[in-house]
Short mmCIF file of C-alpha atoms in Angstrom, two decimals:
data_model
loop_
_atom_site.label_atom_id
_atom_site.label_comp_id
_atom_site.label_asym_id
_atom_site.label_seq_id
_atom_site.Cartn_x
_atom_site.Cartn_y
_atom_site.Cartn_z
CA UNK A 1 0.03 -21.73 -78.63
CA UNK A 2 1.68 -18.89 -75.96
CA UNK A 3 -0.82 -20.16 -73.70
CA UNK A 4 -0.24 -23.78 -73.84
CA UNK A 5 3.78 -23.37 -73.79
CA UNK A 6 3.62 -20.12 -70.26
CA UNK A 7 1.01 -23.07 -69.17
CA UNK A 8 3.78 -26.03 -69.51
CA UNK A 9 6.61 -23.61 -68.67
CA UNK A 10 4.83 -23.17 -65.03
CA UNK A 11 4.02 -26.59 -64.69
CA UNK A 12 7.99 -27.91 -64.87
CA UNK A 13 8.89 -24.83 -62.80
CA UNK A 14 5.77 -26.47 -60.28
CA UNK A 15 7.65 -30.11 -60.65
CA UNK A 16 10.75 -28.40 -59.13
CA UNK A 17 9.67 -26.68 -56.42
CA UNK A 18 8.17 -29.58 -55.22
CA UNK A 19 11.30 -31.98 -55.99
CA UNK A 20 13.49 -28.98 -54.53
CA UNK A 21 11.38 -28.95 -51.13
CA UNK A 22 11.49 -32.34 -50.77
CA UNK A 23 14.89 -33.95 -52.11
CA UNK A 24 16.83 -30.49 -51.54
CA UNK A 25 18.01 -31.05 -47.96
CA UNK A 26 19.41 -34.61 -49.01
CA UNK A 27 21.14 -32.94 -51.86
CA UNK A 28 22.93 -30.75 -49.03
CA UNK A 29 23.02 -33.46 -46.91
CA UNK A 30 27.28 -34.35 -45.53
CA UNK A 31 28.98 -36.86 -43.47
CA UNK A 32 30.91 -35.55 -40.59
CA UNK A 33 33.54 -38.52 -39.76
CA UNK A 34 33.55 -37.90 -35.77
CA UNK A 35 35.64 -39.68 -32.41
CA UNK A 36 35.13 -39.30 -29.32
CA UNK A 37 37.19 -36.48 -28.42
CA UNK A 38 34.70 -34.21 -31.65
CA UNK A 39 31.45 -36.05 -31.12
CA UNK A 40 30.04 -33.36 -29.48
CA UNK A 41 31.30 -31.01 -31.65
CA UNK A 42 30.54 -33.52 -34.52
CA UNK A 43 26.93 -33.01 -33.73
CA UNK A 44 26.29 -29.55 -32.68
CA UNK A 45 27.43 -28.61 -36.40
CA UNK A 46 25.27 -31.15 -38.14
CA UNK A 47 22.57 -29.84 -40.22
CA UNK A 48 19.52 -31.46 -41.13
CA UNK A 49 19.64 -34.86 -43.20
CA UNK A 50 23.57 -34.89 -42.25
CA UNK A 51 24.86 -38.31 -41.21
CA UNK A 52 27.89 -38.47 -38.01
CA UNK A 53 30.10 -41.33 -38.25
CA UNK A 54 31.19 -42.66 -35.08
CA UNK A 55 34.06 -44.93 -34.58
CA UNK A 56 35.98 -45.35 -30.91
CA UNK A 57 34.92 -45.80 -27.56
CA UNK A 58 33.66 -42.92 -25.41
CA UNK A 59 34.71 -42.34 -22.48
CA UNK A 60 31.75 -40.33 -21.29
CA UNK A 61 27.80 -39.97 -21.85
CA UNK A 62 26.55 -38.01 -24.89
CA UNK A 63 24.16 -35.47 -24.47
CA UNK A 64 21.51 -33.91 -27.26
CA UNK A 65 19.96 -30.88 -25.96
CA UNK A 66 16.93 -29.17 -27.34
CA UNK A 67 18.34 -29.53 -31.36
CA UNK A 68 15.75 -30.42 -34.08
CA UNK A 69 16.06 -31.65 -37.31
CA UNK A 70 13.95 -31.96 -40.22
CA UNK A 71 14.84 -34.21 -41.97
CA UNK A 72 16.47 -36.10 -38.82
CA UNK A 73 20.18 -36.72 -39.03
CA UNK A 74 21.75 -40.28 -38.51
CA UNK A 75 23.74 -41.06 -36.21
CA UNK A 76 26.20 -44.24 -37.08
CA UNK A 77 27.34 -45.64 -34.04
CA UNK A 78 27.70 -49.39 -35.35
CA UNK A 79 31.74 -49.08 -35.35
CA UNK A 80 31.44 -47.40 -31.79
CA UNK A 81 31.61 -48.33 -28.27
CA UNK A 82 29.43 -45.58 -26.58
CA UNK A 83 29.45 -45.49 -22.04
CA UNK A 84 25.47 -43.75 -23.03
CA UNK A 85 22.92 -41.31 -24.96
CA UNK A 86 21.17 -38.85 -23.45
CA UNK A 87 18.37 -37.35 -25.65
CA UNK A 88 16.30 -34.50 -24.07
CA UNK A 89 13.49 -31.91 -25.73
CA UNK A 90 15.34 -32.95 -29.26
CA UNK A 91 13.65 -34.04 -31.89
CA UNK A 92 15.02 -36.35 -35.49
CA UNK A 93 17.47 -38.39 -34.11
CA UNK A 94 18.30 -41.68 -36.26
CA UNK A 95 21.13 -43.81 -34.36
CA UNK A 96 22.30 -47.05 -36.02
CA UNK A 97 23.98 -49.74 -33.74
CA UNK A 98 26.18 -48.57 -30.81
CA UNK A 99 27.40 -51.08 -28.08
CA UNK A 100 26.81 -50.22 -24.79
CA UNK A 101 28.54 -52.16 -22.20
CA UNK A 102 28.72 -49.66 -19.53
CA UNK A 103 25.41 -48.68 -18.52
CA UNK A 104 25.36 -49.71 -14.86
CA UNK A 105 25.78 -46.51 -12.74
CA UNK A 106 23.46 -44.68 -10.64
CA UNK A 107 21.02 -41.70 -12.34
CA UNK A 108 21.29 -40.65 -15.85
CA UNK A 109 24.55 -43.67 -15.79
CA UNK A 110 22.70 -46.34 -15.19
CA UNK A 111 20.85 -45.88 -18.78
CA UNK A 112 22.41 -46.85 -22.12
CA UNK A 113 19.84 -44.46 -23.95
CA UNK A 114 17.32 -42.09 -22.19
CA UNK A 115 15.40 -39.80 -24.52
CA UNK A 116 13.03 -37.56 -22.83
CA UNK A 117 9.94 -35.67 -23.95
CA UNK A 118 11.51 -36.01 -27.19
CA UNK A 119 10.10 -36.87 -31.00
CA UNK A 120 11.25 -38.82 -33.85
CA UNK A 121 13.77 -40.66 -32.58
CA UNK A 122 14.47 -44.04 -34.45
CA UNK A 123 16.71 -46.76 -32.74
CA UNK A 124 18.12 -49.35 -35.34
CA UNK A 125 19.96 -52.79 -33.75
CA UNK A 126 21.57 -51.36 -30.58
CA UNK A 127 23.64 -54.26 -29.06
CA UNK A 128 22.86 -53.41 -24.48
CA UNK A 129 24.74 -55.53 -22.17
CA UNK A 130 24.79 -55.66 -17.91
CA UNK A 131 22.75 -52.21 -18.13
CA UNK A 132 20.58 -51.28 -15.16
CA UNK A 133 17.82 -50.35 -17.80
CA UNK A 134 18.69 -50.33 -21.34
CA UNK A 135 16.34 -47.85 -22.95
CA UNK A 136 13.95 -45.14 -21.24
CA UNK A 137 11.82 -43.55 -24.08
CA UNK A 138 10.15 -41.01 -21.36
CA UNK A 139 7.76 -39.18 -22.79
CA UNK A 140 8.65 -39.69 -26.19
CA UNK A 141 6.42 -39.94 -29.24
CA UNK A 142 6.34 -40.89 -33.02
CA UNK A 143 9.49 -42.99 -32.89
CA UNK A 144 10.49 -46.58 -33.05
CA UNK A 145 13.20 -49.11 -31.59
CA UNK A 146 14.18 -51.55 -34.23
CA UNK A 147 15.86 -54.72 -33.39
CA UNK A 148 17.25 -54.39 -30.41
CA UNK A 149 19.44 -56.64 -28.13
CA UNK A 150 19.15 -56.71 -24.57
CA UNK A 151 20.70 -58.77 -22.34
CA UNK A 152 21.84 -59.09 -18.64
CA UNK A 153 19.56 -55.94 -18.07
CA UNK A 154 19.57 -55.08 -13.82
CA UNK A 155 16.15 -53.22 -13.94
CA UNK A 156 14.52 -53.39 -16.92
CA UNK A 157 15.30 -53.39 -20.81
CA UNK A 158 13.23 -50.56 -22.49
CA UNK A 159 10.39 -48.85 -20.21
CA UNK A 160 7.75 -46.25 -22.25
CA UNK A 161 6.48 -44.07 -19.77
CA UNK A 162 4.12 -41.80 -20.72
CA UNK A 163 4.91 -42.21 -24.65
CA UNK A 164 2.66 -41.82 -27.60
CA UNK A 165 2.98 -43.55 -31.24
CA UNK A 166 6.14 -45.88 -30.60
CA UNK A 167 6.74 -49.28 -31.90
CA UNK A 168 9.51 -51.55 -30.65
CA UNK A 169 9.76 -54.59 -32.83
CA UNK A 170 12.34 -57.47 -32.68
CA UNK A 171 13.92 -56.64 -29.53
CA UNK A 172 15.60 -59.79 -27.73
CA UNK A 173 16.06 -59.51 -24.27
CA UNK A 174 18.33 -62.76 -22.84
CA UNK A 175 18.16 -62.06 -18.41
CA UNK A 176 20.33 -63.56 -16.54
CA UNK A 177 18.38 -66.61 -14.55
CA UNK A 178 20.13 -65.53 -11.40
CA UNK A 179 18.87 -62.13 -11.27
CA UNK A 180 16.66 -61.75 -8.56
CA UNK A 181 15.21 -57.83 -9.74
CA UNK A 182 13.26 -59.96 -12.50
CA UNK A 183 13.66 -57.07 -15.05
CA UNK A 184 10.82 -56.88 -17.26
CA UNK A 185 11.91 -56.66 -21.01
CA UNK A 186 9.78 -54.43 -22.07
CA UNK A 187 7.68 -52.17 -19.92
CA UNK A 188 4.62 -49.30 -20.12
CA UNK A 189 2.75 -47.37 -17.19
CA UNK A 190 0.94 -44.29 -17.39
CA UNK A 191 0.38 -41.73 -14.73
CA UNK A 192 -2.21 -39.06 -14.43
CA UNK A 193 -1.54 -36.44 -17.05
CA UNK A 194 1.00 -38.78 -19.06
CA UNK A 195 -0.95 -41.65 -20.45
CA UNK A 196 0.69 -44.23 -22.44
CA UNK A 197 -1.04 -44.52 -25.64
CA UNK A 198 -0.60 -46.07 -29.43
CA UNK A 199 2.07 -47.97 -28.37
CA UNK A 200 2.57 -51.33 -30.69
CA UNK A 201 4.83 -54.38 -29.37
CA UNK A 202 5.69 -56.56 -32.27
CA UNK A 203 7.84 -59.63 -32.70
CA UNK A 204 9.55 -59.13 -29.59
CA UNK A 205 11.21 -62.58 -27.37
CA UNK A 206 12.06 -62.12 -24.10
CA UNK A 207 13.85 -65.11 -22.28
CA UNK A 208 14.95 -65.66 -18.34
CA UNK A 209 14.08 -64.38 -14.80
CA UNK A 210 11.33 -61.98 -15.84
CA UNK A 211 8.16 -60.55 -16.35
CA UNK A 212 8.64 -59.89 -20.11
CA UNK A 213 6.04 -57.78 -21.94
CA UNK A 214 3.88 -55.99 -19.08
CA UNK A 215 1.16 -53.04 -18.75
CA UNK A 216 0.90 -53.11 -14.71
CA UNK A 217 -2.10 -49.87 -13.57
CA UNK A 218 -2.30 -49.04 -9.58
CA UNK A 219 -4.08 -46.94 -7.43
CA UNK A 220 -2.26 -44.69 -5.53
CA UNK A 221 -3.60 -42.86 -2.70
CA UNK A 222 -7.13 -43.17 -4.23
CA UNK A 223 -5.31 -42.11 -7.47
CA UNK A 224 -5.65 -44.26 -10.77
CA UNK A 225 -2.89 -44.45 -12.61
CA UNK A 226 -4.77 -43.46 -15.89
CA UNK A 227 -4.52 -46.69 -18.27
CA UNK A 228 -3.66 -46.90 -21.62
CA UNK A 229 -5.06 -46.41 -25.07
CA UNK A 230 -5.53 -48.35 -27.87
CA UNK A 231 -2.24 -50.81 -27.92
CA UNK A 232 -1.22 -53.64 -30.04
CA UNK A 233 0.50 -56.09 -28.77
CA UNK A 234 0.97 -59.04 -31.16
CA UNK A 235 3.66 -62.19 -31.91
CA UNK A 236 5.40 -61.16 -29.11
CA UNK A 237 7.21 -64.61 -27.20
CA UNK A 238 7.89 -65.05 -23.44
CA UNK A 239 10.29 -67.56 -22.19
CA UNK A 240 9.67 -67.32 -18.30
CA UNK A 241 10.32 -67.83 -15.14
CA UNK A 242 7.85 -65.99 -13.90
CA UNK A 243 3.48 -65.77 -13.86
CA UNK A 244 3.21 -62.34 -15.18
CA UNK A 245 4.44 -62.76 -18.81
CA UNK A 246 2.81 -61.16 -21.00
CA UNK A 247 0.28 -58.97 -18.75
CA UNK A 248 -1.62 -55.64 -19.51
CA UNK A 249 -4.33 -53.85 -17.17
CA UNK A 250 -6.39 -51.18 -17.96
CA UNK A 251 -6.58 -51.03 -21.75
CA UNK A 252 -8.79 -49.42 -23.32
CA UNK A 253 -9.20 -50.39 -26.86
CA UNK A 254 -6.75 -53.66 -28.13
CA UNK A 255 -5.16 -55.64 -30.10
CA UNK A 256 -3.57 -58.32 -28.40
CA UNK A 257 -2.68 -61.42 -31.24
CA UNK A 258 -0.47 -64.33 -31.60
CA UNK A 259 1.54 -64.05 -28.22
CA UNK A 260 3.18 -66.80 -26.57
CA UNK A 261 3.70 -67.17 -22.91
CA UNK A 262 5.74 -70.43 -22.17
CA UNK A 263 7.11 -72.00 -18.98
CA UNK A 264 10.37 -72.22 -19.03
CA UNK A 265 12.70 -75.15 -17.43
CA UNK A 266 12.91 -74.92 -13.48
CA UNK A 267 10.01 -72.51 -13.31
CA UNK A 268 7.61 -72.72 -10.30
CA UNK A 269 4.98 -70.83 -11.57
CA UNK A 270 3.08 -70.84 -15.47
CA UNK A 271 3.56 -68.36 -17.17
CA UNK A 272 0.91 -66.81 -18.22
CA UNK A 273 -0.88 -63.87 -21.31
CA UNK A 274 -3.22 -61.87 -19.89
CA UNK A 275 -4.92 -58.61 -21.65
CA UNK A 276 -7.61 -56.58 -19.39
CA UNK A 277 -9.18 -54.60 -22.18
CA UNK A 278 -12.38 -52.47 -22.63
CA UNK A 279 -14.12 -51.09 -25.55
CA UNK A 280 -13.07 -51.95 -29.25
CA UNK A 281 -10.66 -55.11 -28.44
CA UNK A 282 -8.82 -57.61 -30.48
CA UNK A 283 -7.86 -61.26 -28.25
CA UNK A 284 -6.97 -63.89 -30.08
CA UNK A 285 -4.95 -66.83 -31.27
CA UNK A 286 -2.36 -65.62 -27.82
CA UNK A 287 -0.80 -69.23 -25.81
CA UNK A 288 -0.68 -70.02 -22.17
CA UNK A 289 2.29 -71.62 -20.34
CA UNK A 290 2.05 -74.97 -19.53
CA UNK A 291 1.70 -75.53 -15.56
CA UNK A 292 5.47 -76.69 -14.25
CA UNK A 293 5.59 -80.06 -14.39
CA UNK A 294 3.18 -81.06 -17.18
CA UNK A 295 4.83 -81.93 -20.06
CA UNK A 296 6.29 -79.09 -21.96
CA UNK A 297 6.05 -78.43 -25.83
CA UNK A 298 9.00 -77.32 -27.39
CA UNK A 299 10.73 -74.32 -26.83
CA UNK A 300 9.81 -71.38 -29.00
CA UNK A 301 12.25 -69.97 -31.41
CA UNK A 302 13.11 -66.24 -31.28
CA UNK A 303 11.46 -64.44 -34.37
CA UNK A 304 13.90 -64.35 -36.97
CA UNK A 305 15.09 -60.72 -37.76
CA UNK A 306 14.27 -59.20 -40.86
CA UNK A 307 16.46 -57.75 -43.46
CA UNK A 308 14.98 -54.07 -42.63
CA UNK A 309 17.92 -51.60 -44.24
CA UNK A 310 18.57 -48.36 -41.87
#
């Protein structure tokens, strides 16, 4: 019976240092109500599983520095006007919302968020307007941009060099028709010793004067860009002006489903889904543009957003 009852005694003390390592941080876990005059501040004194509040409009980019936090702390920007982020060698970054208006400038000002050989970063509903690129994920891996909305980009709306394991789902990207840069709306390349790879595009519309969802590989000097590995690219829609819609080179190992490529009004070319892919590859069910002129189908609807909670 002494058996039994040290046996049970160090199974419950088991059950709690297991609920301990895992809910214990959480337990600890504040909110640090923050402006923009003690963001910084705000932020260099969060701990892990912490949540900032942001309210206000700042005047000036934010910067995150080599911090990492496990679990990652939020960042609640959806009361807050923001001029940019700047993310570098962090990693467990959560950021809900944040309007950026502002984003137009030249270098690191021209971004609205630029995270950079950085992990775990999760972007939930940012609202980008008139940005010359709305998000660079450079070099970033295991993270994810949620609901996103893009619009009037100059350059380009999110571009994934070099990343590894990051989704983007239910970004809408609205381009100005008069914009001759045709900004693509989302964007990959590789280049020798950073390949793009495990990247998954999902539910994504992209509408105006661009190339929307594209994969482009060169040869540079003799030099091959590198490719990319095993992507999925699937019920993504591209309202366009222009061919190259929905285009990816070089892909080894694919899943490319259920996208949409359709001319829109007053285009002179088709648009048009293409997927060069080699070894273990996935093409199906995607939809060609209708050559200008021809009668058109109606207009696809952008995917309806789903009730996904922060």
């Amino acid at each position: 019976m002494r058996k039994f009852k040290l046996e049970y005694a160090f199974l419950i003390a088991m059950i709690l240092m297991i609920v301990l390592a895992v809910f214990g941080d959480k337990a600890d876990a504040k909110t640090l109500n923050a402006t923009p005059s003690t963001i910084a501040a705000n932020i260099s004194a969060a701990q892990p599983g912490d949540t900032v509040v942001l309210t206000g409009t700042t005047p000036t980019i934010i910067t995150i520095n080599g911090r990492k936090w496990s679990p990652p702390i939020n960042l609640d920007a959806s009361a807050a006007t923001m001029r940019g982020l700047v993310i570098k060698s962090s990693d467990g970054i959560r950021i809900k919302g944040g309007t950026f208006p502002l984003a137009n400038g030249a270098g690191p000002a021209g971004y609205a968020i630029w995270a950079q050989q950085s992990s775990n970063i999760y972007l939930y509903k940012p609202d980008i307007t008139g940005a010359r690129v709305a998000i660079l994920f450079d070099r970033v891996t295991d993270s994810e941009i949620f609901g996103a909305t893009i619009q009037k980009q100059i350059t380009d709306g999110i571009d994934l060099p070099g990343s590894k394991r990051v989704k983007v789902s239910y970004t809408r990207c609205t381009l100005s028709v008069g914009n001759l840069a045709h900004p693509d709306c989302i964007q990959i390349w590789s280049r020798p010793g950073m390949i793009t790879q495990d990247i998954t595009l999902d539910h994504n519309y992209c509408k105006g004067n661009s190339q929307c969802f594209t994969g482009f590989n060169h040869v540079r000097n003799g030099i091959n860009d590198g490719g990319f590995d095993r992507l999925t690219i699937t019920n993504n829609i591209a309202v366009s002006l222009y061919p190259q819609s929905i285009v990816y080179a070089a892909v080894r190992d694919g899943t490319f489903t259920g996208n949409i490529a359709y001319t829109m009004k007053g285009a002179q070319w088709q648009a048009r889904f293409s997927a060069g892919c080699s070894g273990k590859c996935v093409i199906a069910n995607n939809v060609q543009g209708i050559r200008p002129g021809l009668a058109m189908p109606p207009e696809p609807l952008p995917p309806v957003l789903p009730n996904v909670a922060f």
